[in-house]
CSV table of C-alpha atoms in Angstrom, one decimal:
chain,number,residue,atom,x,y,z
A,282,UNK,CA,-14.8,14.8,35.8
A,283,UNK,CA,-15.2,14.4,39.5
A,284,UNK,CA,-17.9,17.0,39.4
A,285,UNK,CA,-19.7,15.0,36.7
A,286,UNK,CA,-19.5,11.9,38.8
A,287,UNK,CA,-21.4,13.5,41.6
A,288,UNK,CA,-24.1,15.1,39.3
A,289,UNK,CA,-24.7,11.9,37.3
A,290,UNK,CA,-25.7,10.0,40.4
A,291,UNK,CA,-29.0,11.9,40.2
A,292,UNK,CA,-30.1,10.0,37.1
A,293,UNK,CA,-32.7,11.4,34.6
A,294,UNK,CA,-32.3,15.0,35.8
A,295,UNK,CA,-28.8,15.0,34.3
A,296,UNK,CA,-29.6,13.6,30.9
A,297,UNK,CA,-28.8,17.0,29.3
A,298,UNK,CA,-25.4,16.9,30.9
A,299,UNK,CA,-24.8,13.4,29.7
A,300,UNK,CA,-25.8,14.4,26.2
A,301,UNK,CA,-23.4,17.3,26.4
A,302,UNK,CA,-20.5,15.0,27.4
A,303,UNK,CA,-21.4,12.6,24.5
A,304,UNK,CA,-21.5,15.5,22.0
A,305,UNK,CA,-18.3,17.0,23.3
A,306,UNK,CA,-16.4,13.7,23.1
A,307,UNK,CA,-17.7,12.7,19.7
A,308,UNK,CA,-16.8,16.2,18.4
A,309,UNK,CA,-13.4,15.8,20.0
A,310,UNK,CA,-12.9,12.5,18.1
A,311,UNK,CA,-13.9,14.1,14.8
A,312,UNK,CA,-11.7,17.2,15.2
A,313,UNK,CA,-8.7,15.4,16.8
A,314,UNK,CA,-8.6,12.3,14.5
A,315,UNK,CA,-10.3,13.1,11.3
A,316,UNK,CA,-9.7,16.9,10.9
A,317,UNK,CA,-6.2,16.9,12.4
A,318,UNK,CA,-4.3,13.6,12.5
A,319,UNK,CA,-5.9,12.1,9.4
A,320,UNK,CA,-5.3,15.3,7.5
A,321,UNK,CA,-1.6,15.3,8.5
A,322,UNK,CA,-1.3,11.6,7.4
A,323,UNK,CA,-2.9,12.4,4.0
A,324,UNK,CA,-0.5,15.3,3.5
A,325,UNK,CA,2.4,13.0,4.3
A,326,UNK,CA,1.1,10.4,1.9
A,327,UNK,CA,0.9,13.0,-0.8
A,328,UNK,CA,4.6,13.6,-0.4
A,329,UNK,CA,5.5,10.0,-0.7
A,330,UNK,CA,6.7,8.6,-4.1
A,331,UNK,CA,3.9,7.6,-6.4
A,332,UNK,CA,2.9,3.9,-6.2
A,333,UNK,CA,3.6,2.5,-9.6
A,334,UNK,CA,0.8,0.5,-11.3
A,335,UNK,CA,2.0,-2.7,-12.9
A,336,UNK,CA,0.4,-4.8,-15.7
A,337,UNK,CA,1.1,-8.3,-16.6
A,338,UNK,CA,2.0,-7.3,-20.2
A,339,UNK,CA,4.9,-5.1,-18.9
A,340,UNK,CA,7.2,-8.0,-18.2
A,341,UNK,CA,10.6,-8.3,-19.9
A,342,UNK,CA,10.7,-10.5,-23.0
A,343,UNK,CA,11.8,-14.0,-22.1
A,344,UNK,CA,15.3,-14.7,-23.3
A,345,UNK,CA,15.3,-18.2,-24.9
A,346,UNK,CA,13.5,-19.7,-21.9
A,347,UNK,CA,10.5,-21.4,-23.4
A,348,UNK,CA,8.0,-23.4,-21.3
A,349,UNK,CA,7.5,-27.0,-20.4
A,350,UNK,CA,5.4,-29.6,-22.0
A,351,UNK,CA,4.8,-32.8,-20.2
A,352,UNK,CA,5.7,-36.0,-22.0
A,353,UNK,CA,3.9,-39.3,-21.8
A,354,UNK,CA,6.7,-40.7,-19.5
A,355,UNK,CA,6.2,-37.8,-17.0
A,356,UNK,CA,9.4,-36.1,-18.2
A,357,UNK,CA,9.4,-32.6,-19.6
A,358,UNK,CA,10.7,-31.2,-22.9
A,359,UNK,CA,11.7,-27.7,-23.9
A,360,UNK,CA,8.9,-27.0,-26.3
A,361,UNK,CA,7.2,-23.6,-25.9
A,362,UNK,CA,4.1,-23.8,-23.6
A,363,UNK,CA,0.9,-21.9,-24.4
A,364,UNK,CA,1.0,-20.8,-20.7
A,365,UNK,CA,4.3,-19.0,-21.0
A,366,UNK,CA,2.6,-15.6,-20.9
A,367,UNK,CA,1.3,-16.4,-17.4
A,368,UNK,CA,4.7,-16.0,-15.9
A,369,UNK,CA,4.3,-13.6,-12.9
A,370,UNK,CA,5.5,-10.1,-13.4
A,371,UNK,CA,6.9,-8.6,-10.2
A,372,UNK,CA,4.5,-5.9,-8.9
A,373,UNK,CA,1.3,-7.5,-10.4
A,374,UNK,CA,0.8,-9.9,-7.5
A,375,UNK,CA,1.9,-10.4,-3.9
A,376,UNK,CA,5.5,-11.3,-3.2
A,377,UNK,CA,6.1,-15.0,-3.4
A,378,UNK,CA,6.5,-17.1,-0.3
A,379,UNK,CA,9.3,-19.3,0.9
A,380,UNK,CA,9.2,-21.6,-2.1
A,381,UNK,CA,9.3,-19.9,-5.5
A,382,UNK,CA,6.7,-21.4,-7.8
A,383,UNK,CA,8.2,-19.9,-10.9
A,384,UNK,CA,11.0,-17.6,-11.9
A,385,UNK,CA,9.2,-14.2,-12.1
A,386,UNK,CA,9.7,-11.5,-14.7
A,387,UNK,CA,11.0,-8.0,-14.1
A,388,UNK,CA,8.5,-5.3,-15.2
A,389,UNK,CA,11.0,-3.9,-17.7
A,390,UNK,CA,8.3,-2.2,-19.8
A,391,UNK,CA,6.6,-0.4,-16.9
A,392,UNK,CA,6.6,3.4,-17.7
A,393,UNK,CA,7.6,4.4,-14.2
A,394,UNK,CA,10.5,1.9,-14.1
A,395,UNK,CA,11.7,3.0,-17.5
A,396,UNK,CA,11.7,6.6,-16.3
A,397,UNK,CA,13.8,5.8,-13.3
A,398,UNK,CA,16.2,3.8,-15.4
A,399,UNK,CA,16.7,6.7,-17.8
A,400,UNK,CA,17.4,9.0,-14.9
A,401,UNK,CA,19.9,6.5,-13.5
A,402,UNK,CA,21.7,6.2,-16.8
A,403,UNK,CA,21.9,10.0,-17.0
A,404,UNK,CA,23.0,10.2,-13.4
A,405,UNK,CA,20.2,12.6,-12.6
A,406,UNK,CA,18.4,10.3,-10.2
A,407,UNK,CA,19.1,10.3,-6.4
A,408,UNK,CA,17.6,8.1,-3.8
A,409,UNK,CA,18.3,10.7,-1.1
A,410,UNK,CA,15.0,12.6,-1.7
A,411,UNK,CA,13.1,9.3,-1.5
A,412,UNK,CA,14.7,8.4,1.9
A,413,UNK,CA,13.9,11.9,3.1
A,414,UNK,CA,10.2,11.5,2.3
A,415,UNK,CA,10.1,8.1,3.9
A,416,UNK,CA,11.9,9.3,7.0
A,417,UNK,CA,9.5,12.2,7.4
A,418,UNK,CA,6.6,9.8,7.1
A,419,UNK,CA,8.0,7.4,9.7
A,420,UNK,CA,9.0,10.2,12.1
A,421,UNK,CA,5.5,11.8,11.8
A,422,UNK,CA,3.8,8.5,12.6
A,423,UNK,CA,5.9,8.2,15.8
A,424,UNK,CA,4.7,11.7,16.8
A,425,UNK,CA,1.1,10.9,15.9
A,426,UNK,CA,1.3,7.7,18.0
A,427,UNK,CA,2.2,9.8,21.1
A,428,UNK,CA,-0.7,12.0,20.5
A,429,UNK,CA,-3.1,9.1,20.1
A,430,UNK,CA,-1.8,7.7,23.4
A,431,UNK,CA,-2.7,11.0,25.1
A,432,UNK,CA,-6.2,10.9,23.6
A,433,UNK,CA,-6.7,7.3,24.8
A,434,UNK,CA,-5.5,8.3,28.3
A,435,UNK,CA,-8.0,11.2,28.2
A,436,UNK,CA,-10.8,8.8,27.3
A,437,UNK,CA,-9.9,6.3,30.0
A,438,UNK,CA,-9.0,8.6,32.9
A,439,UNK,CA,-11.4,11.5,32.3
A,440,UNK,CA,-14.3,10.7,30.1
A,441,UNK,CA,-15.0,7.0,30.7
A,442,UNK,CA,-14.9,7.4,34.5
A,443,UNK,CA,-17.6,10.1,34.2
A,444,UNK,CA,-20.0,8.0,32.2
A,445,UNK,CA,-19.2,4.4,33.0
A,446,UNK,CA,-22.6,3.7,34.5
A,447,UNK,CA,-24.5,4.9,31.3
A,448,UNK,CA,-24.0,2.0,28.9
A,449,UNK,CA,-25.5,3.6,25.8
A,450,UNK,CA,-23.4,6.7,26.1
A,451,UNK,CA,-20.2,4.6,26.7
A,452,UNK,CA,-21.0,2.4,23.7
A,453,UNK,CA,-21.6,5.4,21.4
A,454,UNK,CA,-18.4,7.2,22.5
A,455,UNK,CA,-16.3,3.9,22.4
A,456,UNK,CA,-17.6,3.2,18.9
A,457,UNK,CA,-16.8,6.7,17.7
A,458,UNK,CA,-13.3,6.5,19.1
A,459,UNK,CA,-12.6,3.1,17.5
A,460,UNK,CA,-14.0,4.1,14.1
A,461,UNK,CA,-11.9,7.2,13.9
A,462,UNK,CA,-8.8,5.3,15.0
A,463,UNK,CA,-9.6,2.6,12.4
A,464,UNK,CA,-9.7,5.2,9.7
A,465,UNK,CA,-6.4,6.7,10.8
A,466,UNK,CA,-4.7,3.3,10.9
A,467,UNK,CA,-6.1,2.4,7.5
A,468,UNK,CA,-4.5,5.5,6.0
A,469,UNK,CA,-1.2,4.8,7.7
A,470,UNK,CA,-1.3,1.2,6.3
A,471,UNK,CA,-1.9,2.6,2.8
A,472,UNK,CA,1.1,4.9,3.3
A,473,UNK,CA,3.2,1.9,4.3
A,474,UNK,CA,1.9,-0.1,1.3
A,475,UNK,CA,2.8,2.8,-1.0
A,476,UNK,CA,6.3,2.8,0.4
A,477,UNK,CA,6.9,-0.9,0.0
A,478,UNK,CA,5.5,-0.8,-3.5
A,479,UNK,CA,7.9,1.9,-4.4
A,480,UNK,CA,10.8,0.0,-2.8
A,481,UNK,CA,10.0,-3.0,-5.0
A,482,UNK,CA,9.9,-0.8,-8.1
A,483,UNK,CA,13.2,0.8,-7.2
A,484,UNK,CA,14.8,-2.6,-6.8
A,485,UNK,CA,13.6,-3.6,-10.3
A,486,UNK,CA,14.9,-0.4,-11.9
A,487,UNK,CA,18.2,-0.8,-10.1
A,488,UNK,CA,18.8,-4.3,-11.5
A,489,UNK,CA,17.6,-3.5,-14.9
A,490,UNK,CA,19.9,-0.5,-15.0
A,491,UNK,CA,23.1,-2.0,-13.6
A,492,UNK,CA,23.0,-5.7,-14.7
A,493,UNK,CA,25.1,-6.8,-17.7
A,494,UNK,CA,24.2,-9.8,-19.7
A,495,UNK,CA,27.9,-10.8,-19.3
A,496,UNK,CA,27.9,-10.6,-15.5
A,497,UNK,CA,27.9,-14.4,-15.2
A,498,UNK,CA,29.2,-15.5,-18.6
A,499,UNK,CA,32.6,-13.9,-19.0
A,500,UNK,CA,36.3,-14.5,-18.2
A,501,UNK,CA,37.4,-16.1,-14.9
A,502,UNK,CA,39.1,-12.9,-13.8
A,503,UNK,CA,35.7,-11.2,-13.3
A,504,UNK,CA,34.3,-13.9,-11.1
A,505,UNK,CA,36.0,-12.9,-7.9
A,506,UNK,CA,34.0,-9.8,-7.3
A,507,UNK,CA,30.2,-9.2,-6.8
A,508,UNK,CA,28.3,-7.8,-9.7
A,509,UNK,CA,27.4,-4.1,-9.6
A,510,UNK,CA,23.6,-4.9,-9.7
A,511,UNK,CA,23.9,-7.1,-6.6
A,512,UNK,CA,26.1,-4.5,-4.7
A,513,UNK,CA,23.6,-1.7,-5.5
A,514,UNK,CA,20.7,-3.9,-4.5
A,515,UNK,CA,22.3,-4.9,-1.2
A,516,UNK,CA,23.2,-1.3,-0.4
A,517,UNK,CA,19.6,-0.2,-1.1
A,518,UNK,CA,18.1,-3.1,0.9
A,519,UNK,CA,20.4,-2.3,3.9
A,520,UNK,CA,19.4,1.3,3.9
A,521,UNK,CA,15.7,0.5,3.8
A,522,UNK,CA,16.0,-2.2,6.6
A,523,UNK,CA,17.9,0.3,8.7
A,524,UNK,CA,15.2,2.9,8.2
A,525,UNK,CA,12.4,0.6,9.2
A,526,UNK,CA,14.4,-0.9,12.1
A,527,UNK,CA,15.4,2.5,13.6
A,528,UNK,CA,12.4,4.7,13.0
A,529,UNK,CA,9.2,3.0,11.9
A,530,UNK,CA,6.2,2.9,14.2
A,531,UNK,CA,3.2,1.2,12.7
A,532,UNK,CA,0.5,0.8,15.3
A,533,UNK,CA,-1.2,3.7,17.0
A,534,UNK,CA,-2.2,1.7,20.0
A,535,UNK,CA,-0.2,-1.4,20.6
A,536,UNK,CA,3.6,-1.5,21.1
A,537,UNK,CA,3.6,-5.3,20.5
A,538,UNK,CA,2.0,-4.8,17.1
A,539,UNK,CA,4.8,-2.5,16.2
A,540,UNK,CA,7.3,-5.4,16.3
A,541,UNK,CA,5.0,-7.6,14.2
A,542,UNK,CA,4.4,-5.0,11.6
A,543,UNK,CA,8.0,-4.0,11.5
A,544,UNK,CA,9.0,-7.6,10.8
A,545,UNK,CA,6.3,-7.8,8.2
A,546,UNK,CA,7.7,-4.8,6.3
A,547,UNK,CA,11.2,-6.2,6.6
A,548,UNK,CA,10.1,-9.6,5.4
A,549,UNK,CA,8.3,-8.1,2.4
A,550,UNK,CA,11.4,-6.1,1.4
A,551,UNK,CA,13.7,-9.2,1.8
A,552,UNK,CA,11.4,-11.4,-0.3
A,553,UNK,CA,11.0,-8.7,-2.9
A,554,UNK,CA,14.8,-8.6,-3.2
A,555,UNK,CA,14.8,-12.4,-3.6
A,556,UNK,CA,12.1,-12.1,-6.4
A,557,UNK,CA,14.1,-9.4,-8.2
A,558,UNK,CA,17.3,-11.4,-7.9
A,559,UNK,CA,15.6,-14.5,-9.3
A,560,UNK,CA,14.0,-12.5,-12.1
A,561,UNK,CA,17.3,-11.0,-13.1
A,562,UNK,CA,18.7,-14.5,-13.8
A,563,UNK,CA,16.2,-14.7,-16.7
A,564,UNK,CA,18.2,-12.0,-18.5
A,565,UNK,CA,21.6,-13.7,-18.5
A,566,UNK,CA,23.4,-16.9,-19.3
A,567,UNK,CA,25.4,-18.4,-16.5
A,568,UNK,CA,28.7,-20.3,-17.1
A,569,UNK,CA,30.4,-22.5,-14.5
A,570,UNK,CA,32.8,-19.7,-13.4
A,571,UNK,CA,29.8,-17.4,-13.5
A,572,UNK,CA,28.0,-19.6,-11.0
A,573,UNK,CA,30.7,-18.8,-8.4
A,574,UNK,CA,30.0,-15.1,-8.9
A,575,UNK,CA,26.3,-15.8,-8.7
A,576,UNK,CA,26.8,-17.5,-5.3
A,577,UNK,CA,28.9,-14.5,-4.2
A,578,UNK,CA,26.0,-12.2,-5.2
A,579,UNK,CA,23.5,-14.2,-3.2
A,580,UNK,CA,25.8,-14.2,-0.2
A,581,UNK,CA,26.2,-10.4,-0.6
A,582,UNK,CA,22.5,-9.8,-0.2
A,583,UNK,CA,21.8,-12.5,2.4
A,584,UNK,CA,24.6,-11.1,4.6
A,585,UNK,CA,22.8,-7.8,4.7
A,586,UNK,CA,19.7,-9.5,5.9
A,587,UNK,CA,21.6,-11.4,8.6
A,588,UNK,CA,22.9,-8.1,10.0
A,589,UNK,CA,19.5,-7.2,11.3
A,590,UNK,CA,18.2,-8.9,14.5
A,591,UNK,CA,14.6,-8.5,13.4
A,592,UNK,CA,15.3,-10.3,10.1
A,593,UNK,CA,17.0,-13.1,12.0
A,594,UNK,CA,13.7,-13.7,13.7
A,595,UNK,CA,12.0,-14.3,10.4
A,596,UNK,CA,12.4,-18.0,9.5
A,597,UNK,CA,10.5,-17.5,6.2
A,598,UNK,CA,13.1,-15.0,5.0
A,599,UNK,CA,16.1,-17.0,6.2
A,600,UNK,CA,14.8,-20.2,4.5
A,601,UNK,CA,13.9,-18.3,1.3
A,602,UNK,CA,17.5,-17.1,1.0
A,603,UNK,CA,18.8,-20.6,1.9
A,604,UNK,CA,16.8,-21.9,-1.0
A,605,UNK,CA,18.6,-19.3,-3.2
A,606,UNK,CA,21.9,-20.9,-2.3
A,607,UNK,CA,20.5,-24.3,-3.2
A,608,UNK,CA,19.2,-23.0,-6.5
A,609,UNK,CA,22.7,-21.7,-7.4
A,610,UNK,CA,23.8,-25.3,-7.3
A,611,UNK,CA,21.8,-25.9,-10.5
A,612,UNK,CA,24.4,-23.8,-12.3
A,613,UNK,CA,27.5,-25.2,-10.5
A,614,UNK,CA,27.3,-28.9,-11.1
A,615,UNK,CA,28.1,-30.6,-14.4
A,616,UNK,CA,25.1,-31.4,-16.7
A,617,UNK,CA,25.3,-35.2,-16.0
A,618,UNK,CA,25.0,-34.5,-12.3
A,619,UNK,CA,21.8,-32.4,-12.5
A,620,UNK,CA,19.5,-35.4,-12.1
A,621,UNK,CA,21.1,-36.7,-8.9
A,622,UNK,CA,21.3,-33.1,-7.5
A,623,UNK,CA,17.6,-32.5,-8.1
A,624,UNK,CA,16.6,-35.9,-6.6
A,625,UNK,CA,18.8,-35.5,-3.6
A,626,UNK,CA,16.3,-35.5,-0.7
A,627,UNK,CA,18.9,-33.9,1.6
A,628,UNK,CA,18.7,-30.8,-0.5
A,629,UNK,CA,15.9,-28.3,-0.7
A,630,UNK,CA,15.8,-28.6,-4.5
A,631,UNK,CA,13.6,-31.7,-4.1
A,632,UNK,CA,10.9,-29.3,-2.9
A,633,UNK,CA,10.9,-27.2,-6.1
A,634,UNK,CA,8.7,-27.9,-9.1
A,635,UNK,CA,9.9,-29.1,-12.4
A,636,UNK,CA,8.8,-25.8,-14.1
A,637,UNK,CA,10.9,-23.8,-11.8
A,638,UNK,CA,13.9,-26.1,-12.1
A,639,UNK,CA,13.7,-26.1,-15.9
A,640,UNK,CA,13.5,-22.3,-16.1
A,641,UNK,CA,16.7,-22.2,-14.0
A,642,UNK,CA,18.8,-24.7,-15.9
A,643,UNK,CA,17.7,-23.1,-19.2
A,644,UNK,CA,19.9,-20.2,-18.1
A,645,UNK,CA,23.0,-22.4,-18.1
A,646,UNK,CA,25.6,-21.4,-20.7
A,647,UNK,CA,25.8,-25.1,-21.7
A,648,UNK,CA,22.1,-25.6,-21.9
A,649,UNK,CA,20.8,-27.7,-24.7
A,650,UNK,CA,17.2,-28.5,-24.9
A,651,UNK,CA,17.8,-31.9,-26.5
A,652,UNK,CA,19.9,-33.0,-23.5
A,653,UNK,CA,18.7,-31.1,-20.4
A,654,UNK,CA,15.0,-30.9,-21.4
A,655,UNK,CA,14.5,-34.6,-21.9
A,656,UNK,CA,14.5,-37.7,-19.7
A,657,UNK,CA,18.3,-37.8,-19.5
A,658,UNK,CA,18.3,-34.7,-17.3
A,659,UNK,CA,15.7,-35.9,-14.8
């Protein structure tokens, strides 16, 4: 490069040399990024679990939930709403934010999830292979990032200093470098999206497989332990958060971006666990003793989240699971206390919509439409 610096001072006579440098560097970008790193990423993606495709009609059948119909006096009754089929099926749309708008549905009729459930029931399904593939992907991305840093150093310290006075050539080389890096990061992002989509599907299959309809509506003696579905979900979430926390590198160029992307992945997994937990409540009836077990299950999962420093930096996640504790109160209080509980401005329940609250209280073991679905409940 020092030699080129001297030659390039002669201007037009060295145009052929400049063109050679441009050609060499653009060819380097193609071979290094597209033909090498991008090919490696594509091979890694091919080894990842398939990203399930979800459809709205794959939701589990609603179990005596019904919809809401607004009355003339601004109260709601339990008559079936024509919009009931619009309940969001997990996987068909983005994960909900802090405030749940509605209780979602598990994609119980999704072919992929059915297949996983069958393997779980037959004890022929192991998550170990899944973790191995994800670990390989994350580890490879770390190695790729180191190579990209070397390429950027080569551009900055060797190539750029040789052509910095030739604006057109610098622009061409810079654009080529940025375009190739953009393509590489887009594929890495797709791989990460594929992983998080698979994690969500695994969570659904796990709950559908292990949940019992009597988990929260049985004898008092069973209320002092967490349900199997929540324990398995907590274990799965903990393993994924640990994997992301310890190994995952997201950005090829910016270390600060790594932290942001890492927290985004963790937030998505934690909110997905919240959605799956909420959706699982549609499938059961919850008695007063069962509500204590329900709170224990919520605490079991939220304690996993609090174990990770990155998760504790996510106010949206912490608040979302704090709402879960508030929602459980809808099953704990006596029917005649529901109205005052919902209207209590010191509680987060006042921020939830009537549709969501109705869907929750309809899961109470003592739910009666004529009482809880009319003005007396509100």
